[in-house]
Tab-separated table of C-alpha atoms and ligand atoms in Angstrom:
chain	number	residue	atom	x	y	z
A	10	MET	CA	181.539	81.496	112.035
A	11	LEU	CA	183.293	78.152	112.196
A	12	SER	CA	182.815	75.451	109.574
A	13	THR	CA	180.376	72.548	109.733
A	14	TRP	CA	183.336	70.258	110.498
A	15	ALA	CA	184.657	72.390	113.342
A	16	ARG	CA	181.199	72.826	114.880
A	17	ASN	CA	180.451	69.111	114.728
A	18	ILE	CA	183.649	67.762	116.241
A	19	ALA	CA	183.889	66.850	119.921
A	20	PRO	CA	187.272	67.320	121.620
A	21	SER	CA	188.991	64.139	122.816
A	22	PRO	CA	187.627	63.391	126.319
A	23	THR	CA	190.582	61.172	127.195
A	24	LEU	CA	193.090	63.923	126.432
A	25	ALA	CA	190.879	66.317	128.439
A	26	VAL	CA	190.999	64.110	131.565
A	27	ASP	CA	194.746	63.775	131.176
A	28	ALA	CA	195.133	67.551	130.804
A	29	LYS	CA	193.064	68.232	133.946
A	30	ALA	CA	195.048	65.675	135.975
A	31	LYS	CA	198.334	67.176	134.736
A	32	ALA	CA	197.151	70.709	135.639
A	33	LEU	CA	196.272	69.557	139.190
A	34	LYS	CA	199.696	67.886	139.441
A	35	ALA	CA	201.408	71.074	138.255
A	36	ASP	CA	199.541	72.839	141.097
A	37	GLY	CA	201.305	70.529	143.523
A	38	LYS	CA	198.340	68.147	144.036
A	39	ASP	CA	199.103	64.453	144.623
A	40	VAL	CA	196.983	63.059	141.763
A	41	CYS	CA	196.743	59.329	141.029
A	42	GLY	CA	196.454	59.313	137.239
A	43	PHE	CA	194.682	56.379	135.555
A	44	GLY	CA	193.704	58.455	132.540
A	45	ALA	CA	196.702	58.195	130.247
A	46	GLY	CA	196.598	56.082	127.117
A	47	GLU	CA	200.367	55.696	126.880
A	48	PRO	CA	203.053	53.451	128.344
A	49	ASP	CA	204.839	55.085	131.279
A	50	PHE	CA	208.219	53.769	130.052
A	51	ASP	CA	210.789	55.587	127.939
A	52	THR	CA	211.431	54.535	124.331
A	53	PRO	CA	214.119	51.779	124.272
A	54	ALA	CA	217.642	53.213	123.910
A	55	PHE	CA	218.470	51.327	120.688
A	56	ILE	CA	215.560	53.053	118.924
A	57	LYS	CA	216.500	56.499	120.232
A	58	ASP	CA	220.135	55.893	119.232
A	59	ALA	CA	219.172	54.963	115.666
A	60	CYS	CA	217.086	58.136	115.404
A	61	ALA	CA	219.877	60.330	116.804
A	62	LYS	CA	222.372	58.741	114.432
A	63	ALA	CA	220.103	59.424	111.440
A	64	LEU	CA	219.663	63.031	112.540
A	65	ALA	CA	223.436	63.487	112.931
A	66	ALA	CA	223.937	61.925	109.490
A	67	GLY	CA	221.707	64.551	107.897
A	68	GLN	CA	218.494	62.564	107.462
A	69	THR	CA	216.526	65.791	107.596
A	70	LYS	CA	214.794	66.060	104.227
A	71	TYR	CA	211.427	64.969	102.810
A	72	THR	CA	211.057	61.245	102.184
A	73	PRO	CA	208.567	59.482	99.895
A	74	THR	CA	205.111	60.158	101.393
A	75	PRO	CA	204.290	56.538	102.367
A	76	GLY	CA	207.642	56.077	104.142
A	77	ILE	CA	211.322	55.383	103.503
A	78	PRO	CA	211.686	52.289	101.299
A	79	ALA	CA	213.710	50.362	103.913
A	80	LEU	CA	210.964	50.810	106.537
A	81	ARG	CA	208.116	49.844	104.185
A	82	LYS	CA	210.120	46.814	103.116
A	83	ALA	CA	210.785	45.787	106.730
A	84	ILE	CA	207.123	46.242	107.702
A	85	SER	CA	205.864	44.193	104.746
A	86	ALA	CA	208.445	41.458	105.444
A	87	ASP	CA	207.341	41.336	109.079
A	88	TYR	CA	203.658	40.973	108.099
A	89	ASN	CA	204.591	38.322	105.534
A	90	THR	CA	206.248	36.185	108.221
A	91	ARG	CA	202.835	36.169	109.921
A	92	GLY	CA	200.954	34.850	106.877
A	93	PHE	CA	200.228	38.023	104.905
A	94	ALA	CA	201.259	38.146	101.242
A	95	ILE	CA	201.763	41.856	100.709
A	96	ALA	CA	204.095	43.993	98.629
A	97	GLU	CA	205.877	47.081	99.908
A	98	ASN	CA	203.487	49.381	98.065
A	99	GLN	CA	200.637	48.047	100.209
A	100	VAL	CA	202.221	49.635	103.306
A	101	VAL	CA	201.756	53.292	104.266
A	102	VAL	CA	203.603	54.847	107.221
A	103	SER	CA	201.631	57.783	108.662
A	104	PRO	CA	202.066	60.312	111.486
A	105	GLY	CA	200.504	58.092	114.167
A	106	GLY	CA	198.039	55.216	114.151
A	107	LYS	CA	195.389	57.890	114.656
A	108	MET	CA	196.216	59.361	111.226
A	109	SER	CA	196.336	55.857	109.714
A	110	CYS	CA	192.762	55.264	110.941
A	111	TYR	CA	191.574	58.668	109.763
A	112	LEU	CA	193.059	58.286	106.294
A	113	ALA	CA	191.629	54.749	106.023
A	114	ILE	CA	188.185	56.194	106.764
A	115	LEU	CA	188.654	59.136	104.362
A	116	ALA	CA	189.770	56.744	101.647
A	117	THR	CA	186.713	54.487	101.949
A	118	VAL	CA	183.744	56.395	103.387
A	119	SER	CA	181.671	58.802	101.286
A	120	PRO	CA	179.051	61.257	102.596
A	121	GLY	CA	176.005	59.381	103.869
A	122	ASP	CA	177.775	56.018	104.201
A	123	GLU	CA	177.154	54.215	107.484
A	124	VAL	CA	180.060	52.928	109.556
A	125	LEU	CA	179.495	50.275	112.232
A	126	ILE	CA	181.372	50.851	115.472
A	127	PRO	CA	181.155	48.348	118.344
A	128	ALA	CA	180.808	50.141	121.706
A	129	PRO	CA	182.600	50.735	123.992
A	130	TYR	CA	184.741	52.298	121.276
A	131	TRP	CA	187.916	54.360	120.972
A	132	VAL	CA	186.801	58.002	121.226
A	133	SER	CA	188.171	59.110	117.857
A	134	TYR	CA	186.296	56.694	115.552
A	135	PRO	CA	182.900	58.466	115.540
A	136	GLU	CA	184.500	61.880	115.070
A	137	MET	CA	186.653	60.636	112.182
A	138	VAL	CA	183.603	59.119	110.502
A	139	LYS	CA	181.715	62.408	110.877
A	140	LEU	CA	184.664	64.346	109.400
A	141	ALA	CA	184.405	62.084	106.345
A	142	GLY	CA	180.682	62.894	106.081
A	143	GLY	CA	179.784	59.368	107.179
A	144	VAL	CA	177.247	58.292	109.791
A	145	PRO	CA	178.533	56.349	112.814
A	146	LYS	CA	176.234	53.514	113.953
A	147	PHE	CA	176.972	51.888	117.281
A	148	ILE	CA	176.594	48.257	118.321
A	149	LEU	CA	176.505	48.088	122.097
A	150	SER	CA	178.218	45.480	124.274
A	151	GLY	CA	178.832	45.222	128.010
A	152	ASP	CA	180.680	43.156	130.566
A	153	SER	CA	178.130	40.299	130.363
A	154	THR	CA	179.640	39.394	126.952
A	155	GLY	CA	183.195	40.435	127.836
A	156	PHE	CA	182.656	43.659	125.841
A	157	LYS	CA	182.279	41.762	122.569
A	158	ILE	CA	179.512	42.083	119.998
A	159	THR	CA	177.930	39.014	118.377
A	160	PRO	CA	177.485	38.182	114.671
A	161	GLY	CA	173.697	38.418	115.260
A	162	GLN	CA	174.033	42.007	116.488
A	163	LEU	CA	176.293	42.825	113.564
A	164	LYS	CA	173.941	41.370	110.953
A	165	ALA	CA	170.988	43.249	112.469
A	166	ALA	CA	172.908	46.533	112.168
A	167	ILE	CA	173.833	46.192	108.487
A	168	THR	CA	171.737	48.282	106.059
A	169	PRO	CA	172.122	48.978	102.330
A	170	LYS	CA	174.073	52.108	103.325
A	171	THR	CA	176.660	50.309	105.476
A	172	ARG	CA	180.152	50.645	104.061
A	173	LEU	CA	182.657	49.884	106.820
A	174	LEU	CA	182.981	47.954	110.096
A	175	ILE	CA	185.609	49.058	112.586
A	176	LEU	CA	187.157	46.312	114.727
A	177	ASN	CA	189.628	46.968	117.533
A	178	SER	CA	190.993	43.874	119.276
A	179	PRO	CA	192.660	44.238	121.775
A	180	SER	CA	190.299	47.070	122.581
A	181	ASN	CA	190.702	50.533	123.916
A	182	PRO	CA	188.879	51.105	126.304
A	183	SER	CA	187.757	47.643	127.457
A	184	GLY	CA	190.959	45.615	126.967
A	185	ALA	CA	188.789	42.893	125.381
A	186	VAL	CA	190.440	40.428	122.999
A	187	TYR	CA	188.311	38.496	120.496
A	188	SER	CA	189.221	34.848	119.940
A	189	LYS	CA	189.956	33.676	116.415
A	190	ALA	CA	186.537	32.001	116.195
A	191	GLU	CA	184.708	35.083	117.457
A	192	LEU	CA	186.543	37.481	115.174
A	193	GLY	CA	186.229	35.092	112.243
A	194	ALA	CA	182.449	34.922	112.648
A	195	LEU	CA	182.160	38.709	112.780
A	196	ALA	CA	184.546	39.369	109.910
A	197	ASN	CA	182.912	36.768	107.682
A	198	ALA	CA	179.450	38.228	108.311
A	199	ALA	CA	180.791	41.664	107.353
A	200	LEU	CA	182.722	40.462	104.301
A	201	GLN	CA	179.773	38.457	102.998
A	202	ALA	CA	177.661	41.601	103.204
A	203	GLY	CA	180.289	43.330	101.060
A	204	LEU	CA	181.578	45.616	103.810
A	205	LEU	CA	185.109	46.820	104.225
A	206	ILE	CA	186.742	46.300	107.627
A	207	LEU	CA	189.125	48.646	109.396
A	208	SER	CA	191.009	46.434	111.856
A	209	ASP	CA	192.776	48.696	114.344
A	210	GLU	CA	195.465	46.440	115.835
A	211	ILE	CA	197.495	49.126	117.577
A	212	TYR	CA	197.554	46.989	120.787
A	213	GLU	CA	198.384	43.743	118.939
A	214	HIS	CA	201.480	43.003	121.041
A	215	LEU	CA	199.967	43.845	124.451
A	216	LEU	CA	198.323	40.518	125.287
A	217	TYR	CA	198.123	38.528	128.554
A	218	ASP	CA	196.935	35.143	129.833
A	219	GLY	CA	198.415	33.463	126.728
A	220	GLN	CA	196.108	35.325	124.319
A	221	LYS	CA	197.087	35.475	120.648
A	222	ILE	CA	196.357	38.152	118.057
A	223	THR	CA	193.963	37.374	115.217
A	224	HIS	CA	194.422	39.334	111.999
A	225	PRO	CA	191.053	39.576	110.210
A	226	ALA	CA	192.982	40.195	106.945
A	227	LEU	CA	194.176	36.561	107.064
A	228	LEU	CA	190.744	35.000	107.412
A	229	SER	CA	190.059	34.465	103.680
A	230	PRO	CA	191.213	35.594	100.220
A	231	ALA	CA	188.341	38.119	100.207
A	232	ALA	CA	189.562	39.450	103.542
A	233	ALA	CA	192.946	40.324	102.072
A	234	GLU	CA	191.165	42.721	99.704
A	235	GLN	CA	188.515	44.072	102.067
A	236	VAL	CA	190.410	44.478	105.358
A	237	ILE	CA	192.570	47.489	106.182
A	238	THR	CA	195.025	46.670	108.971
A	239	VAL	CA	196.306	49.507	111.149
A	240	SER	CA	199.054	49.264	113.746
A	241	GLY	CA	201.951	51.376	114.932
A	242	PHE	CA	204.899	51.818	117.227
A	243	ALA	CA	203.365	54.005	119.954
A	244	LYS	CA	202.010	51.372	122.319
A	245	THR	CA	204.405	48.491	121.557
A	246	TYR	CA	207.661	50.415	121.963
A	247	ALA	CA	206.567	53.320	124.165
A	248	MET	CA	206.822	55.747	121.227
A	249	THR	CA	203.599	57.774	121.574
A	250	GLY	CA	205.354	61.096	120.958
A	251	TRP	CA	207.134	59.891	117.828
A	252	ARG	CA	203.948	59.773	115.722
A	253	LEU	CA	204.404	56.595	113.710
A	254	GLY	CA	201.439	54.556	112.480
A	255	THR	CA	201.254	51.831	109.862
A	256	LEU	CA	198.524	50.791	107.455
A	257	VAL	CA	198.347	47.712	105.237
A	258	ALA	CA	195.620	47.371	102.611
A	259	SER	CA	194.901	46.422	99.006
A	260	LYS	CA	197.043	48.320	96.482
A	261	GLU	CA	194.049	50.463	95.571
A	262	ILE	CA	193.254	51.548	99.139
A	263	ALA	CA	196.911	51.923	100.192
A	264	GLY	CA	197.493	54.090	97.100
A	265	ALA	CA	194.512	56.294	97.954
A	266	VAL	CA	195.724	56.640	101.554
A	267	ALA	CA	199.185	57.672	100.314
A	268	ASP	CA	197.604	60.238	97.962
A	269	LEU	CA	195.507	61.717	100.791
A	270	GLN	CA	198.602	61.877	102.973
A	271	SER	CA	200.642	63.485	100.186
A	272	GLN	CA	198.209	66.433	100.113
A	273	THR	CA	197.973	66.836	103.891
A	274	THR	CA	200.856	65.871	106.199
A	275	SER	CA	203.373	64.356	103.723
A	276	ASN	CA	205.876	61.911	105.245
A	277	VAL	CA	206.422	61.050	108.910
A	278	THR	CA	209.415	62.935	110.381
A	279	THR	CA	212.412	61.509	108.543
A	280	PHE	CA	214.710	60.681	111.467
A	281	ALA	CA	211.769	59.204	113.425
A	282	GLN	CA	211.303	56.699	110.596
A	283	HIS	CA	214.953	55.677	110.970
A	284	GLY	CA	214.346	55.110	114.689
A	285	ALA	CA	211.408	52.840	113.842
A	286	LEU	CA	213.554	50.919	111.376
A	287	ALA	CA	215.799	49.856	114.275
A	288	VAL	CA	212.924	47.689	115.572
A	289	TYR	CA	213.370	45.450	112.515
A	290	GLU	CA	217.165	45.698	112.377
A	291	HIS	CA	217.499	44.595	116.028
A	292	PRO	CA	214.657	42.118	116.555
A	293	ASP	CA	216.252	40.620	119.678
A	294	LEU	CA	216.468	44.003	121.385
A	295	ALA	CA	212.917	44.822	120.291
A	296	ARG	CA	211.586	41.526	121.673
A	297	ALA	CA	213.438	41.977	124.965
A	298	SER	CA	212.168	45.508	125.569
A	299	LEU	CA	208.612	44.482	124.756
A	300	ALA	CA	208.837	41.438	127.062
A	301	GLU	CA	210.067	43.600	129.918
A	302	MET	CA	207.271	46.132	129.489
A	303	LEU	CA	204.669	43.359	129.226
A	304	ALA	CA	205.848	41.783	132.479
A	305	HIS	CA	205.258	45.084	134.269
A	306	PHE	CA	201.883	45.624	132.629
A	307	ASP	CA	200.690	42.123	133.491
A	308	ARG	CA	201.687	42.410	137.164
A	309	ARG	CA	199.904	45.769	137.407
A	310	ARG	CA	196.842	44.445	135.568
A	311	LEU	CA	196.399	41.647	138.072
A	312	LYS	CA	196.974	43.982	141.019
A	313	LEU	CA	194.415	46.495	139.738
A	314	LEU	CA	191.917	43.763	138.830
A	315	ALA	CA	192.095	42.139	142.275
A	316	GLY	CA	191.894	45.526	144.009
A	317	LEU	CA	188.854	46.619	141.996
A	318	ASN	CA	186.958	43.395	142.557
A	319	ALA	CA	187.638	43.697	146.303
A	320	ILE	CA	185.732	47.008	146.466
A	321	PRO	CA	182.064	46.406	147.367
A	322	GLY	CA	179.840	47.616	144.509
A	323	ILE	CA	182.503	47.368	141.782
A	324	THR	CA	182.810	44.417	139.430
A	325	CYS	CA	185.583	44.204	136.889
A	326	HIS	CA	185.906	41.889	133.906
A	327	ARG	CA	189.323	40.219	133.521
A	328	SER	CA	190.441	41.925	130.315
A	329	GLN	CA	193.362	40.340	128.487
A	330	GLY	CA	194.796	43.040	126.264
A	331	ALA	CA	196.059	46.634	125.924
A	332	PHE	CA	196.620	48.338	129.298
A	333	TYR	CA	193.087	49.136	130.381
A	334	LEU	CA	190.487	47.748	132.742
A	335	PHE	CA	186.855	48.791	132.432
A	336	PRO	CA	185.141	48.269	135.804
A	337	ASN	CA	181.371	48.396	136.202
A	338	ILE	CA	180.270	51.151	138.607
A	339	SER	CA	176.549	51.110	137.816
A	340	ALA	CA	175.677	49.882	141.335
A	341	PHE	CA	176.403	53.363	142.710
A	342	GLY	CA	173.614	55.013	140.740
A	343	LEU	CA	175.776	57.903	139.489
A	344	GLY	CA	176.427	58.661	135.816
A	345	SER	CA	180.014	57.912	134.875
A	346	ASN	CA	180.731	61.616	134.184
A	347	GLU	CA	179.638	62.621	137.669
A	348	PHE	CA	181.420	59.642	139.208
A	349	CYS	CA	184.722	60.630	137.557
A	350	ALA	CA	184.384	64.361	138.212
A	351	ARG	CA	183.752	63.726	141.916
A	352	LEU	CA	186.474	61.072	142.104
A	353	LEU	CA	188.988	63.617	140.814
A	354	ASP	CA	187.734	66.505	142.981
A	355	GLU	CA	187.273	64.570	146.210
A	356	GLU	CA	189.992	61.912	146.007
A	357	LEU	CA	192.437	63.201	143.359
A	358	VAL	CA	192.022	60.053	141.246
A	359	ALA	CA	191.852	60.587	137.470
A	360	ALA	CA	189.811	58.075	135.446
A	361	VAL	CA	187.881	58.409	132.185
A	362	PRO	CA	184.068	57.990	132.258
A	363	GLY	CA	182.593	55.119	130.252
A	364	SER	CA	180.231	57.607	128.590
A	365	ALA	CA	183.234	58.973	126.649
A	366	PHE	CA	183.446	55.559	124.959
A	367	GLY	CA	179.714	55.296	124.301
A	368	THR	CA	178.994	52.954	127.228
A	369	GLU	CA	177.442	54.251	130.462
A	370	GLY	CA	178.044	52.607	133.842
A	371	TYR	CA	181.795	52.007	133.556
A	372	LEU	CA	185.171	53.703	134.051
A	373	ARG	CA	188.332	53.284	132.053
A	374	LEU	CA	191.430	52.828	134.185
A	375	SER	CA	194.845	52.642	132.527
A	376	TYR	CA	197.421	50.504	134.324
A	377	ALA	CA	200.257	52.081	132.358
A	378	THR	CA	201.208	53.689	135.643
A	379	SER	CA	203.350	52.799	138.646
A	380	ASP	CA	202.536	50.076	141.174
A	381	ALA	CA	202.557	52.754	143.900
A	382	THR	CA	199.940	54.798	142.004
A	383	ILE	CA	197.777	51.707	141.574
A	384	GLU	CA	197.944	50.900	145.290
A	385	LYS	CA	197.225	54.442	146.419
A	386	GLY	CA	194.553	54.947	143.766
A	387	LEU	CA	192.752	51.770	144.832
A	388	GLU	CA	192.696	52.927	148.466
A	389	ARG	CA	191.222	56.263	147.441
A	390	LEU	CA	188.678	54.652	145.134
A	391	ALA	CA	187.619	52.282	147.923
A	392	HIS	CA	187.219	55.276	150.256
A	393	PHE	CA	185.134	57.112	147.634
A	394	CYS	CA	182.889	54.088	147.008
A	395	LYS	CA	182.337	53.624	150.744
A	396	LYS	CA	181.104	57.223	150.948
A	397	LEU	CA	178.700	56.623	148.066
A	398	ALA	CA	177.328	53.336	149.362
B	3	PLP	N1	193.842	53.249	117.967
B	3	PLP	C1	193.541	53.113	119.254
B	3	PLP	C2	192.494	52.140	119.641
B	3	PLP	C3	194.200	53.880	120.218
B	3	PLP	O1	193.906	53.719	121.511
B	3	PLP	C4	195.187	54.805	119.805
B	3	PLP	C5	195.853	55.695	120.777
B	3	PLP	O2	195.400	55.930	121.865
B	3	PLP	C6	195.465	54.902	118.444
B	3	PLP	C7	194.782	54.106	117.546
B	3	PLP	C8	196.476	55.869	117.877
B	3	PLP	O3	197.738	55.771	118.358
B	3	PLP	P1	198.896	56.720	117.811
B	3	PLP	O4	198.275	57.763	116.934
B	3	PLP	O5	199.531	57.305	119.022
B	3	PLP	O6	199.816	55.827	117.032
């Protein structure tokens, strides 16, 4: 008999779609994959070189659990140039932003505590909350508000049991980016109610149309204590397989996160940390590789957006962050699970159903894929929609 935790957890639906698409590809099928949540570029050479050099130099032993001192120092210095005022011991480097989020939740949520999660949400948040014994509570948004919740909705959802609000701007899956005013209003409502905020900023550098990142931790002195900021290297530098996440919080919370990590995974792979350090040692190279990747993403975003909105029955909000679009397919009268299953079977196009993110009537399409895949995928999607109409 499996444990309560094992019986209650749902497997990641996004990884499942990706696995099915990869299996069809391995069978020789010409699949257009829009499922992946990772950049389709390789990690920049200067980062790989720094890692290889560290490995050759014998950097193969345990490090301090929260990260090598040089990396924690570089991360805190980088945040401090953006207005933070943090010390190195407020930074914890974890095996992936996913682990950073999970440890943040474990460090702050006790059994029975409620955690507010705006929907559509990243698939892992509710499961992480449940693993901590907490109760996920969803606040629904849709394309009519650009996939953003309002302070009124937030206030109505707060109860005496609410402990934490999770914010994720730019968002996976919707690509939505909150403005400073919008995020400020939400964060202030949460902080005034005494909540903690987990601000998952893993897509902070993937912004388009001149959008700028807002860090909720900078909104007020109270915010610096009550906001936990998570980011990482995976999406910004095409390093998904490296497993490198970062967390910045009050000394108390960062210390608890480091203690939890010390009893579970210990440090991130030592030579991988040295690769990450190269980002701060070579800021010009880091900026250039990010700018190049962003130029590709933006071109593909606009191509996919125009193509989707040209298909009768589909409407797609112009999302300005991450590498996802979240088109509305409700006009076809099919549930998003059935829509995606048939789209893959009949047209060999892999997309993730909106239901996986707690929001029916939509699909998530990742444009971290080639221009040719986008063009071919759009043709197939148009063909599929014509059959349904
Ligand atoms: N947060 C969000 C919203 C994500 O989409 C992801 C990855 O898909 C992560 C966190 C975790 O990223 P990683 O664990 O690869 O650093």
